[in-house]
Coordinates of C-alpha atoms in Angstrom, one line a residue:
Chain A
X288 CA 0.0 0.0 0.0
X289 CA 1.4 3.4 -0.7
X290 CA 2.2 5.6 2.0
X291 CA -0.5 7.6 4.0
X292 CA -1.0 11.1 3.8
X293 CA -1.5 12.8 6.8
X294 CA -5.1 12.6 8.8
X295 CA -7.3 15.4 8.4
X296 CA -10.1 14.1 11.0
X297 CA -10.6 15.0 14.6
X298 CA -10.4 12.2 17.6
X299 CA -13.4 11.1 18.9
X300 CA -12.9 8.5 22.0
X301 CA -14.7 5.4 21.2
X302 CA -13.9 2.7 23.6
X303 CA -13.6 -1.1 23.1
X304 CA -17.0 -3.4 24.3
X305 CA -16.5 -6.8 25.0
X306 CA -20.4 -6.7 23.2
X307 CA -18.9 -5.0 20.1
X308 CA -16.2 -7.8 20.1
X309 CA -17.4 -9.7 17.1
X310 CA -18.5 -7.4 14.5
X311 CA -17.7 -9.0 11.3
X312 CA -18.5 -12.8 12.1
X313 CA -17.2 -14.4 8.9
X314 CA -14.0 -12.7 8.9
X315 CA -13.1 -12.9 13.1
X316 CA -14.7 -16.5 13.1
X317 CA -13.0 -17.7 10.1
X318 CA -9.4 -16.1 11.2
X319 CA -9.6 -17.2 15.1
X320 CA -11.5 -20.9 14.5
X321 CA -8.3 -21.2 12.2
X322 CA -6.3 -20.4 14.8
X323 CA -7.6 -22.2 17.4
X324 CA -8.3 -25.5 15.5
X325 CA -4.9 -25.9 14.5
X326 CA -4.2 -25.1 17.7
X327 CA -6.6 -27.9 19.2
X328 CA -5.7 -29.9 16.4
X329 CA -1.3 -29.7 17.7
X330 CA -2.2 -30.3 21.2
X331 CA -4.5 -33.5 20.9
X332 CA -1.9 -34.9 17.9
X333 CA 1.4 -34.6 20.1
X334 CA -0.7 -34.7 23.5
X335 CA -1.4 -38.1 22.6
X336 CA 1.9 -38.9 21.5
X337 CA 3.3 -37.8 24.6
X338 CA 1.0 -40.1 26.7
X339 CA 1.7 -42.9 24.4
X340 CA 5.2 -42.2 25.2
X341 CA 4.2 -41.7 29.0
X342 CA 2.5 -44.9 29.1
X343 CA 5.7 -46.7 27.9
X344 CA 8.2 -44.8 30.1
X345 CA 5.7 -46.0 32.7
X346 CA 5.3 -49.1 32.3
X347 CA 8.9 -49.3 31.7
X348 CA 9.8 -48.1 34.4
X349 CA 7.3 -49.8 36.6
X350 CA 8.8 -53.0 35.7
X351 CA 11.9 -51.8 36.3
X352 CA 10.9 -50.8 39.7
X353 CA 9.2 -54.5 40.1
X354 CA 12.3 -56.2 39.4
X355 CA 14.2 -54.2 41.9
X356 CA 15.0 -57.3 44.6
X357 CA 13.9 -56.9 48.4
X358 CA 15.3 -58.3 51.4
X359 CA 13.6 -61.7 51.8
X360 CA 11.7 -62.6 55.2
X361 CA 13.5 -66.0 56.4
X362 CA 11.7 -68.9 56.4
X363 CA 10.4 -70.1 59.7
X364 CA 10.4 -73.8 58.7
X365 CA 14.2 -74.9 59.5
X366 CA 14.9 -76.7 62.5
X367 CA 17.6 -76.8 63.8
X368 CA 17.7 -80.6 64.1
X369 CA 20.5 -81.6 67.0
X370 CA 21.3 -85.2 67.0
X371 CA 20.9 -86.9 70.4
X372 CA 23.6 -88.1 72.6
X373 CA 23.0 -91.6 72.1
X374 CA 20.4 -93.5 70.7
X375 CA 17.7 -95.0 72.7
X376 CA 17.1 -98.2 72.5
X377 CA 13.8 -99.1 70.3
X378 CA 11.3 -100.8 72.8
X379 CA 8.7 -103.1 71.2
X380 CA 5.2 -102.1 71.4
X381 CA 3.6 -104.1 73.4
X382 CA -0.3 -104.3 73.7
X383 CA -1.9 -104.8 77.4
X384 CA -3.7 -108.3 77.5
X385 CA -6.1 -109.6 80.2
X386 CA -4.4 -110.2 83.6
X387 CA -1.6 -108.5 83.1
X388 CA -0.5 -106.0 86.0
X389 CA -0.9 -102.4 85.3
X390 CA 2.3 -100.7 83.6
X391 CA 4.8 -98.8 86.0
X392 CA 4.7 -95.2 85.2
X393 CA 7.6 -94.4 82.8
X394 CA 9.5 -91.7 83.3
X395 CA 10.2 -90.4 80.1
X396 CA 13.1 -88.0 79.8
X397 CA 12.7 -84.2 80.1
X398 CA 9.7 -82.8 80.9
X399 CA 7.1 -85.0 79.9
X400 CA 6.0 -86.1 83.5
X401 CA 6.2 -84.1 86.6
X402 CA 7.7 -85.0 89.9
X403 CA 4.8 -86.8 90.6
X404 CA 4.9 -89.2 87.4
X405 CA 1.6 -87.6 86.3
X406 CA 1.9 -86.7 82.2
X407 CA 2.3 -83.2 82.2
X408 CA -1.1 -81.1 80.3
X409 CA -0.6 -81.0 76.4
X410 CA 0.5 -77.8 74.9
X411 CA -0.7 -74.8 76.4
X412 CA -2.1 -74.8 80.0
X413 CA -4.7 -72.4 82.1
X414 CA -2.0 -70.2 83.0
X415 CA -1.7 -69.2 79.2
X416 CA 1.4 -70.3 78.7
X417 CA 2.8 -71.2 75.5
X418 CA 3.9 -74.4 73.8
X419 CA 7.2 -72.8 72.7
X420 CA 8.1 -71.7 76.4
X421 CA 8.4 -75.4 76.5
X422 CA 10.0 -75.8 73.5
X423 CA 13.0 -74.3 74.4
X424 CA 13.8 -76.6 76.7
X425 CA 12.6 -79.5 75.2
X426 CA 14.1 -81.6 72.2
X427 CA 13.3 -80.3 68.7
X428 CA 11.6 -82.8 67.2
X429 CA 8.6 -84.4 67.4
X430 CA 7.8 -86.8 70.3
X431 CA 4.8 -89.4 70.0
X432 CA 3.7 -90.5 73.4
X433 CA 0.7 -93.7 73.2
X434 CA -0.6 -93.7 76.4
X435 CA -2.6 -96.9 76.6
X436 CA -5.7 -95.2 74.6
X437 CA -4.6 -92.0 74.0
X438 CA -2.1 -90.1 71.5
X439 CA -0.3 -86.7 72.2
X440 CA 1.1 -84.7 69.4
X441 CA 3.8 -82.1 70.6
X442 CA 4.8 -79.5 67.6
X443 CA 8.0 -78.6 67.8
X444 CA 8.5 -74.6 67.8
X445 CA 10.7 -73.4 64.8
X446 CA 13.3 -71.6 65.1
X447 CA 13.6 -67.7 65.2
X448 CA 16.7 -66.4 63.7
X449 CA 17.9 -63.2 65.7
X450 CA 17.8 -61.0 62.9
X451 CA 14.3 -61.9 62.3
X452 CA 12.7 -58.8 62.6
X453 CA 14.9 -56.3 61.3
X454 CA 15.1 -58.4 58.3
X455 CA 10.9 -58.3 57.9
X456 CA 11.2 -54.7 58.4
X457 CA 13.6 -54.3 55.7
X458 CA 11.5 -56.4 53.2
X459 CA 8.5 -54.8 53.9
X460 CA 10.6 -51.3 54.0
X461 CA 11.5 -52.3 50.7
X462 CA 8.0 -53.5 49.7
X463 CA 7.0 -50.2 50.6
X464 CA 8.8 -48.5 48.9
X465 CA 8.7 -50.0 45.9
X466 CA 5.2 -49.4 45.8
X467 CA 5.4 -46.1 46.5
X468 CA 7.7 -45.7 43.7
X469 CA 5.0 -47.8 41.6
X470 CA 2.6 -45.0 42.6
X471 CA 4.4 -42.1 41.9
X472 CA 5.0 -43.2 38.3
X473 CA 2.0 -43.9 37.8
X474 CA 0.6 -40.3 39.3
X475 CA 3.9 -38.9 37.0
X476 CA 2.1 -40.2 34.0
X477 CA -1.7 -38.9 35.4
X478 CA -0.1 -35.0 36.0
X479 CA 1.2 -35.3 32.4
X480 CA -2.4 -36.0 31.1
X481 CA -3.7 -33.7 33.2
X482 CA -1.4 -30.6 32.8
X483 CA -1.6 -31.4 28.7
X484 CA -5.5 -31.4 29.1
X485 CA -5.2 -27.4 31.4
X486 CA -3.0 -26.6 28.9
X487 CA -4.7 -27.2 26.3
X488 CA -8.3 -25.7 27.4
X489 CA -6.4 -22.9 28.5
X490 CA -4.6 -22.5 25.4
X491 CA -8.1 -22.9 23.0
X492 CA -9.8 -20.4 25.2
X493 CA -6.9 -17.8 25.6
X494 CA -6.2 -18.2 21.6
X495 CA -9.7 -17.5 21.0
X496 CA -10.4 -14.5 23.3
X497 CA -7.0 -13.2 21.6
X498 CA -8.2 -14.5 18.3
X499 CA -11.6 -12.4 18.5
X500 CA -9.9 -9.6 19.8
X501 CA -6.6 -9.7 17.2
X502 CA -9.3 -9.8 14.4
X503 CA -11.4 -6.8 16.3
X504 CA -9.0 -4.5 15.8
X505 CA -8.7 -5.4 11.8
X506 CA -13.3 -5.3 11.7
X507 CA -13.3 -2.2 13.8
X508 CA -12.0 0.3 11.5
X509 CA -13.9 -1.8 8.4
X510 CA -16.6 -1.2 10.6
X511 CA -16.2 2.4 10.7
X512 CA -15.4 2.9 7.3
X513 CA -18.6 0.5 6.1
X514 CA -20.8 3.5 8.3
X515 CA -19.4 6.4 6.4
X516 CA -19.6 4.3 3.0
X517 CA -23.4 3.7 3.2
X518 CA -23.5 7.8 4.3
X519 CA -21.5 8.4 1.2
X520 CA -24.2 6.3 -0.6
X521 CA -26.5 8.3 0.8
X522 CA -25.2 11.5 0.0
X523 CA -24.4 12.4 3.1
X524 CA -20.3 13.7 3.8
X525 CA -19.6 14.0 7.6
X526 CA -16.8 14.4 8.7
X527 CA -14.4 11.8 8.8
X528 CA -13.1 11.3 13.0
X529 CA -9.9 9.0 13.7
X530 CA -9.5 5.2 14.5
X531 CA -9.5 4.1 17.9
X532 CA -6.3 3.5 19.6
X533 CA -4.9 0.3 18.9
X534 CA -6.6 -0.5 15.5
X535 CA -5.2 -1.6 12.3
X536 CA -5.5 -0.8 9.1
X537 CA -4.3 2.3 10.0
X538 CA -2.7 3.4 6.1
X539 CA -6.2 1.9 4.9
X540 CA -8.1 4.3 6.9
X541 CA -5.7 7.3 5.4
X542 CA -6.3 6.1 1.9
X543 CA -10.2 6.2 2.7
X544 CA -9.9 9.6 4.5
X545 CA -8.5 11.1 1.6
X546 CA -11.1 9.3 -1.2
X547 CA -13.7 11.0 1.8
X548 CA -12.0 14.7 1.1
X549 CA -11.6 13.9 -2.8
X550 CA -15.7 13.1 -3.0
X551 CA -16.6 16.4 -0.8
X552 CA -13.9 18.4 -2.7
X553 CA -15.6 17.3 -6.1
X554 CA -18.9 18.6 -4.0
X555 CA -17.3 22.0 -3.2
X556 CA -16.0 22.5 -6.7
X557 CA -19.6 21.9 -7.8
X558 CA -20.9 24.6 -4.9
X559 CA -18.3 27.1 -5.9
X560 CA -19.5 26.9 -9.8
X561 CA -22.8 26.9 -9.2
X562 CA -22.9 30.3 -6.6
X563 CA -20.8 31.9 -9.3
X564 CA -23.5 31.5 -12.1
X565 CA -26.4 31.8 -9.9
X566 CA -24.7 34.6 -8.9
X567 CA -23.9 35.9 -12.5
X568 CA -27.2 35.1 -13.4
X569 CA -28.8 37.3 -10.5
X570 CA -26.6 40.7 -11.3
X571 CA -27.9 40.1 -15.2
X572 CA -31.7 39.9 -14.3
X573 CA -31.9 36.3 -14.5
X574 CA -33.0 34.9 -11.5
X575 CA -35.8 34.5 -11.5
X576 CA -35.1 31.8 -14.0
X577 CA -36.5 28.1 -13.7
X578 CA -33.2 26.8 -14.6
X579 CA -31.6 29.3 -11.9
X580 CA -33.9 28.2 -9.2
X581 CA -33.0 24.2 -10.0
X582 CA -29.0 25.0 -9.3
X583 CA -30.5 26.9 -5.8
X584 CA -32.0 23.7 -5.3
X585 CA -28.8 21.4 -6.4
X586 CA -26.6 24.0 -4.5
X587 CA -28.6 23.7 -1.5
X588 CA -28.6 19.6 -1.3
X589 CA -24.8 20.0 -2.3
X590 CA -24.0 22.3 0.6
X591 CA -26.3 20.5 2.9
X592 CA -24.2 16.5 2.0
X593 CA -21.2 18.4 3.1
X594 CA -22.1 20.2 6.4
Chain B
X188 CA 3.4 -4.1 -7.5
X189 CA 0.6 -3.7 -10.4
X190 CA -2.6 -1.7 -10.2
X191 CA -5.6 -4.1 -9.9
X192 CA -7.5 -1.5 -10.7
X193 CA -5.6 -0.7 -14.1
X194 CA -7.9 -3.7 -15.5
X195 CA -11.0 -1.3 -15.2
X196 CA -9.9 0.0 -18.1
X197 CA -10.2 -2.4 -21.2
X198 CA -9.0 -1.8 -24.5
X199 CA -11.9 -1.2 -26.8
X200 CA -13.8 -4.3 -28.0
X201 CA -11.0 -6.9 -26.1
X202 CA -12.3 -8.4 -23.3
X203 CA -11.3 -6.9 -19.6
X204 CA -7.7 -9.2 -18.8
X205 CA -8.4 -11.4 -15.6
X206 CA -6.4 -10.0 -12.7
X207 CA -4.7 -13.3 -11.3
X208 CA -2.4 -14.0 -8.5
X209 CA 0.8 -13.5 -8.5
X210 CA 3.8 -14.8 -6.0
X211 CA 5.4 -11.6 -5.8
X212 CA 2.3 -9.9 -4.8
X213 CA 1.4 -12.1 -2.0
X214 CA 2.7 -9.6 0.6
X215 CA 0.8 -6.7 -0.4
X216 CA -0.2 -5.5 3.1
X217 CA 3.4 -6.5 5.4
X218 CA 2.1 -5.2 8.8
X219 CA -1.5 -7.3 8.4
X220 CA -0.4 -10.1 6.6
X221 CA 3.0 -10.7 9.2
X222 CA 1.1 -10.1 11.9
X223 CA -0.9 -12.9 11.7
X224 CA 1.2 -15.5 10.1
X225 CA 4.2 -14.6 12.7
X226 CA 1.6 -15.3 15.8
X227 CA 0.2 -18.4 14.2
X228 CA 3.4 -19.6 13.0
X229 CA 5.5 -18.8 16.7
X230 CA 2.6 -20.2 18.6
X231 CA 2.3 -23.7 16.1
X232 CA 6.0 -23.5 17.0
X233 CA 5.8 -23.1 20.7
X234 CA 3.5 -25.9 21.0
X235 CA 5.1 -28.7 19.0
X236 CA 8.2 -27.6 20.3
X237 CA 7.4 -27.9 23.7
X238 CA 5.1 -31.2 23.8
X239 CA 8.1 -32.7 21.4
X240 CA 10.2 -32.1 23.8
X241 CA 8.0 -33.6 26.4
X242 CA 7.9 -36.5 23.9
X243 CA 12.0 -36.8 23.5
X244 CA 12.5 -36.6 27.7
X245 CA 9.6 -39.6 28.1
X246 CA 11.5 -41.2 25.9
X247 CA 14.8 -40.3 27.0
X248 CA 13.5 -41.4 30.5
X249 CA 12.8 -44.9 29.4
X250 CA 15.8 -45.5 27.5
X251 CA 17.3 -45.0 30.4
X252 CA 15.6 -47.3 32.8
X253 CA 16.2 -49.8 30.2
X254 CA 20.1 -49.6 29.6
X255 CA 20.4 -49.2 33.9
X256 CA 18.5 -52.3 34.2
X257 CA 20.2 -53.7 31.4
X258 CA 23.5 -52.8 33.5
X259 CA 22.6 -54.2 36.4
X260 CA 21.8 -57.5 34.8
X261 CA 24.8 -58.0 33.2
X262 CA 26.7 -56.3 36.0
X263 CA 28.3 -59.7 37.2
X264 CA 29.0 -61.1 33.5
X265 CA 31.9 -59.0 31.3
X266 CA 30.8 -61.0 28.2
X267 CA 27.5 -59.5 28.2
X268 CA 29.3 -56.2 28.1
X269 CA 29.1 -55.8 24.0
X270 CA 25.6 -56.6 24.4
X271 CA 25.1 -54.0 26.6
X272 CA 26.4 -51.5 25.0
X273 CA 24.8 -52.7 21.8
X274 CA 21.6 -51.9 23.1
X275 CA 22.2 -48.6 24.6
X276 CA 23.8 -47.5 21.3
X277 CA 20.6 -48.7 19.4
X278 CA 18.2 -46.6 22.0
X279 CA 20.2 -43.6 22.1
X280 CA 20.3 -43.8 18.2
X281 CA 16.4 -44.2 18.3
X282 CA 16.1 -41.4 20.5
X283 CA 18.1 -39.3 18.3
X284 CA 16.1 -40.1 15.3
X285 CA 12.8 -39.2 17.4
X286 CA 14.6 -36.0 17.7
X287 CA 15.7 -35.6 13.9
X288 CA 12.1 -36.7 12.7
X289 CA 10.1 -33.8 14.9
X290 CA 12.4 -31.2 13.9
X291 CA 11.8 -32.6 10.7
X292 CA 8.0 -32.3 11.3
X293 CA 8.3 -29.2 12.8
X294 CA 10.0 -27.0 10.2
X295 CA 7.4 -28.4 7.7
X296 CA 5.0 -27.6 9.3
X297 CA 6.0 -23.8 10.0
X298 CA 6.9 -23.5 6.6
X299 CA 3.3 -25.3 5.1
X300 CA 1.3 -23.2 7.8
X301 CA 3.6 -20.2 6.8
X302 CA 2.9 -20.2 3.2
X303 CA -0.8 -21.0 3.7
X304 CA -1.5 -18.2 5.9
X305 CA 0.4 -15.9 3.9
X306 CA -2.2 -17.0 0.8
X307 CA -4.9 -17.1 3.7
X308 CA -4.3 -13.6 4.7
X309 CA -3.6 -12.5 1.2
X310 CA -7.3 -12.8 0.5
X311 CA -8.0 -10.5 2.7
X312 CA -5.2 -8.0 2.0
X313 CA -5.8 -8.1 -1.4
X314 CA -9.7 -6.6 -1.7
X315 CA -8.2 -3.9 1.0
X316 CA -5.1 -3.0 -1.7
X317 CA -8.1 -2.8 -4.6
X318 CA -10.6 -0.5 -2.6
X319 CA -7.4 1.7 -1.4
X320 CA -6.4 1.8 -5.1
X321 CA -9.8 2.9 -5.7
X322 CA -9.5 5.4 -2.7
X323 CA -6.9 6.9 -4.4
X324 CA -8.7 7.3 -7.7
X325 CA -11.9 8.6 -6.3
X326 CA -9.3 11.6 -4.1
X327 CA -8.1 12.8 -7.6
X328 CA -12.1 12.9 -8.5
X329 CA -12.1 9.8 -10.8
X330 CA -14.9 7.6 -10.5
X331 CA -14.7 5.0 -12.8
X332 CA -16.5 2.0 -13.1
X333 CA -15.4 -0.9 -10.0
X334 CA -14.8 -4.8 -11.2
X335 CA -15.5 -7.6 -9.0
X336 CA -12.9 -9.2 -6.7
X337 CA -11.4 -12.7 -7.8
X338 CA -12.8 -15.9 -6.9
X339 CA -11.9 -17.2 -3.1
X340 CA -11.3 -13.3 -2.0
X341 CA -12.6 -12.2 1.6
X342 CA -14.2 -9.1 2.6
X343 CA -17.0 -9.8 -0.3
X344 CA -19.4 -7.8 2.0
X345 CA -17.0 -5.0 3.0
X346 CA -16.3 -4.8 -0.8
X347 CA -20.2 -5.0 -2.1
X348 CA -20.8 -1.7 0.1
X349 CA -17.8 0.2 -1.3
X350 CA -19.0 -0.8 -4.8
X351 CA -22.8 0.1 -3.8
X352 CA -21.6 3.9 -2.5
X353 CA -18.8 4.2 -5.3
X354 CA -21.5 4.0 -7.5
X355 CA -24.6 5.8 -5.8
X356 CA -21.2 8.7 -5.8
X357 CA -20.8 7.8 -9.6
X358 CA -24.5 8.0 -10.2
X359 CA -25.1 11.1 -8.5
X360 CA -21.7 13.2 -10.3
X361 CA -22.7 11.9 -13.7
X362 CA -26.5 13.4 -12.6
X363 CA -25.3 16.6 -11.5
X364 CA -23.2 17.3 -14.1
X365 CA -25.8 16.1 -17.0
X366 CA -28.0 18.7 -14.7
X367 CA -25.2 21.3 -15.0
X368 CA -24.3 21.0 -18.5
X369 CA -27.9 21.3 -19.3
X370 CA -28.2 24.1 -17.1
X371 CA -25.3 26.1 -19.1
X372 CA -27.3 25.1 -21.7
X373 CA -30.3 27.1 -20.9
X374 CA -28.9 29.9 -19.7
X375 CA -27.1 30.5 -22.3
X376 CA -29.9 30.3 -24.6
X377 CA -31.9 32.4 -22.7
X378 CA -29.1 35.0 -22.3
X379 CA -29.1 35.2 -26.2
X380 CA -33.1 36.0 -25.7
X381 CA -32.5 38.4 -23.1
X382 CA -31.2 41.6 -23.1
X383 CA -28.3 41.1 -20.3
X384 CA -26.1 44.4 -19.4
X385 CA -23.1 44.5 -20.7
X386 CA -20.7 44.0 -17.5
X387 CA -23.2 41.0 -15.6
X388 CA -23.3 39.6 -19.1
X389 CA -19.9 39.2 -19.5
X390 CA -19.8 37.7 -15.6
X391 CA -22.3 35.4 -16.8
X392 CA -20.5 34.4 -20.0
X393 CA -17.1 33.3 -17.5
X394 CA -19.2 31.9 -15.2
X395 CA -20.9 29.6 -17.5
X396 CA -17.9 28.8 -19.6
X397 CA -16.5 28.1 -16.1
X398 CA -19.2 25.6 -15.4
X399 CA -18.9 24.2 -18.8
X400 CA -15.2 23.3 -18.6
X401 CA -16.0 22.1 -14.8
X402 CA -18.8 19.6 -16.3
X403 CA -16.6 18.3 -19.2
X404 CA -13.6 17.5 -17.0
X405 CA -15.8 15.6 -14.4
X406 CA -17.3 13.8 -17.2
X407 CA -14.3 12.8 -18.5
X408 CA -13.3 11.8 -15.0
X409 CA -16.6 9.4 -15.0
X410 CA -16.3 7.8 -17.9

């Protein structure tokens, strides 16, 4: 465009409405959709790359994380089995017939029989105490006593190993942890989809407010100059005031500012010509004139489109 | 730059020559047309730029899980070493390929959405270079007759009221002065009817000959 010429208009303030924002709907629409689709369009494309790439970085590292080995709880199961002094000799098993004398009392070793010879109570007694209190001092293994009709099972308490607990409270430290890392992998690859989805709606909705108002400030002073066009059309020459601040198109408006003083120049010409023969006309007699009184009438609606 | 209004003007009996586009004239309105294609084009940039780089540090991130598991598996044997190293070569050369392949992706598409916005926006600042050009004519008092835009120009409404005042204006000039000329006309025959005096008649003869010139060069400047 060529260069503007200087404005000839006054400044009259007219301020930006957020109701006047869209004013020419197929050009703002058409310009900001554009934007913001394209926009939209980036965003879901690489957002779901991303994930798909999130997903995998998770799950890669997730199993990576799995196969991260813990401290093992021992195994309660082992016995320490302690071979006895000497072996006892195997004694047949006999069964009690008719008119044989009762059995003596055997004494069995340890504490299987109190002072008295009485069998002591099976496992735990009413005092609450434990089998394994026992245990300790009894041998470990399993000792079957047949008591004429009845059978007593003893278990045989496994062993604790003295670094028992700290080592279930590294593998479950460890455990822990692990999971934990699991979780904060996983609520990685959530804040990614979630901070691409803010983005996004922020980005759409920002783009488009800036969009509409980008594309204001080009349909603003089309606007304007579309108002004094259809006055033009109608004859009518105001005056021509300034863009608002902050509006484009700027050289445009110049070139239609000085098309607006070329039209109501032609108009002032026409005035000028028209008082000098009407004029004329009067100081020769002729005024009275038909054709005199139609250029008072055409100089009248001249002088009036220009006011 | 050529005139698109220059084909308003068609040699007698040819047909008016079609105004088409041309590459040079693509960037007829710098400020307008820049504008819009820089903000686009920066912003297109900004965003692939950044999620791509979101893309390349996932992936980065994984590669690297990988070869640090893969180290710790073959920690205890040297002769997987090779293997090793095999493997983290081949990631790091896929992640560098990720990399090559969106820059890739991401200058063609700043130069496709470059070009297409500058032809986007060149349909609008090419109906605002034609009414300016018409701006200019109608300041030096010419009002000749207005052609339509080209096909898959913007503005169409914008344009159809400028063409609807430019030629109510056209309409009205070409009235006046047929009202003028005939005007001089009459006066001057009724001044040979009449018996002027001799000083007003001779203000009357310059003022109509005045008119009369007037009226033939704003004919002239509507035809």
């Amino acid at each position: 465009m060529t260069s503007p010429r200087p404005p000839a208009g006054g400044d009259r303030a007219y301020k930006r409405s957020w109701k006047n924002l869209l004013i020419n709907k197929r050009y703002q629409l058409r310009f900001t959709l554009f934007m913001v689709g394209l926009s939209t369009l980036l965003i879901c494309g690489l957002g779901v790359w991303v994930m798909r790439v999130a997903d995998e970085t998770t799950a890669v590292s997730m199993a990576s994380v799995r196969g991260t080995p813990c401290p093992r709880i021992p195994v309660l199961t082992e016995v320490a089995v302690e071979p006895p002094a000497e072996p006892e000799p195997a004694v047949p098993m006999r069964l009690a017939e008719p008119g044989d004398p009762p059995p003596p009392p055997e004494a069995p070793a340890g504490d299987t029989a109190n002072e008295d010879g009485e069998p002591d109570e099976p496992a735990s007694d009413g005092d609450g105490e434990s089998a394994s209190e026992g245990a300790d001092e009894a041998p470990r293994r399993i000792t079957v006593q047949i008591d004429e009709s009845s059978m007593m099972m003893m278990p045989v308490a496994p062993k604790v190993p003295e670094d028992f607990a700290t080592r279930v409270v590294a593998h479950w430290t460890c455990e822990l942890r692990l999971d934990a890392k699991i979780d904060r992998l996983e609520r990685g690859r959530m804040t990614i989809l979630w901070v691409l989805i803010a983005t996004g709606l922020l980005l759409v909705v920002g783009l488009a407010l800036y969009g509409l108002k980008m594309t204001h400030r080009v349909a603003g002073p089309l606007f304007k100059v579309s108002l004094y066009l259809a006055k033009m059309r109608d004859g009518r020459f105001d005056k021509v005031w300034n863009l608002r601040k902050g509006d484009q198109l700027v050289e445009f408006y110049e070139h239609f500012r000085t098309a607006h003083a070329g039209v109501v120049q032609m108009e002032k010409d026409d005035i000028a010509r028209i008082e000098a023969v009407i004029a004329a006309a009067e100081a020769a007699g002729a005024g009275d004139l038909p054709t005199v009184q139609e250029l008072r009438d055409l100089l009248v609606r001249k002088e009036k489109s220009i006011e | 730059m050529s005139d698109p209004t220059v084909a308003t003007v068609p040699p007698s009996g040819a047909p008016r020559p079609r105004y088409k586009r041309k590459l040079s004239n693509y960037l007829l309105d710098k400020k307008l047309q820049l504008r819009y294609v820089l903000l686009v084009t920066v912003l297109s940039g900004v965003i692939a730029g950044a999620l791509g780089y979101l893309i390349y540090q996932q992936k980065r991130a994984a590669s690297e899980s990988i070869e640090k598991d893969l180290a710790a598996l073959t920690m205890l044997d040297d002769s997987q070493e090779d293997f090793q190293q095999h493997v983290a070569s081949g990631l790091a050369s896929e992640d560098r390929a990720l990399v090559y392949k969106m820059i890739g992706v991401g200058v063609g598409l700043v130069v496709i959405l470059s070009l297409y916005l500058l032809v986007m926006t060149h349909k609008v600042a090419g109906p605002l270079y034609k009414v300016s050009m018409y701006f200019d004519r109608m300041a030096a008092g010419r009002l000749g007759v207005v052609t339509p835009l080209r096909q898959g120009d913007m503005l169409q409404d914008f344009y159809a009221n400028f063409k609807e005042m430019h030629e109510a204006v056209r309409a009205r000039a070409s009235a006046d002065a047929d009202a003028l000329e005939l005007a001089v006309a009459r006066l001057r025959e009724a001044k040979n009817r009449a018996d002027y005096r001799g000083e007003a008649q001779s203000q009357l003869d310059e003022a109509l000959d005045q008119l009369a010139q007037h009226v033939a060069e704003r004919k002239k400047n509507l035809s």
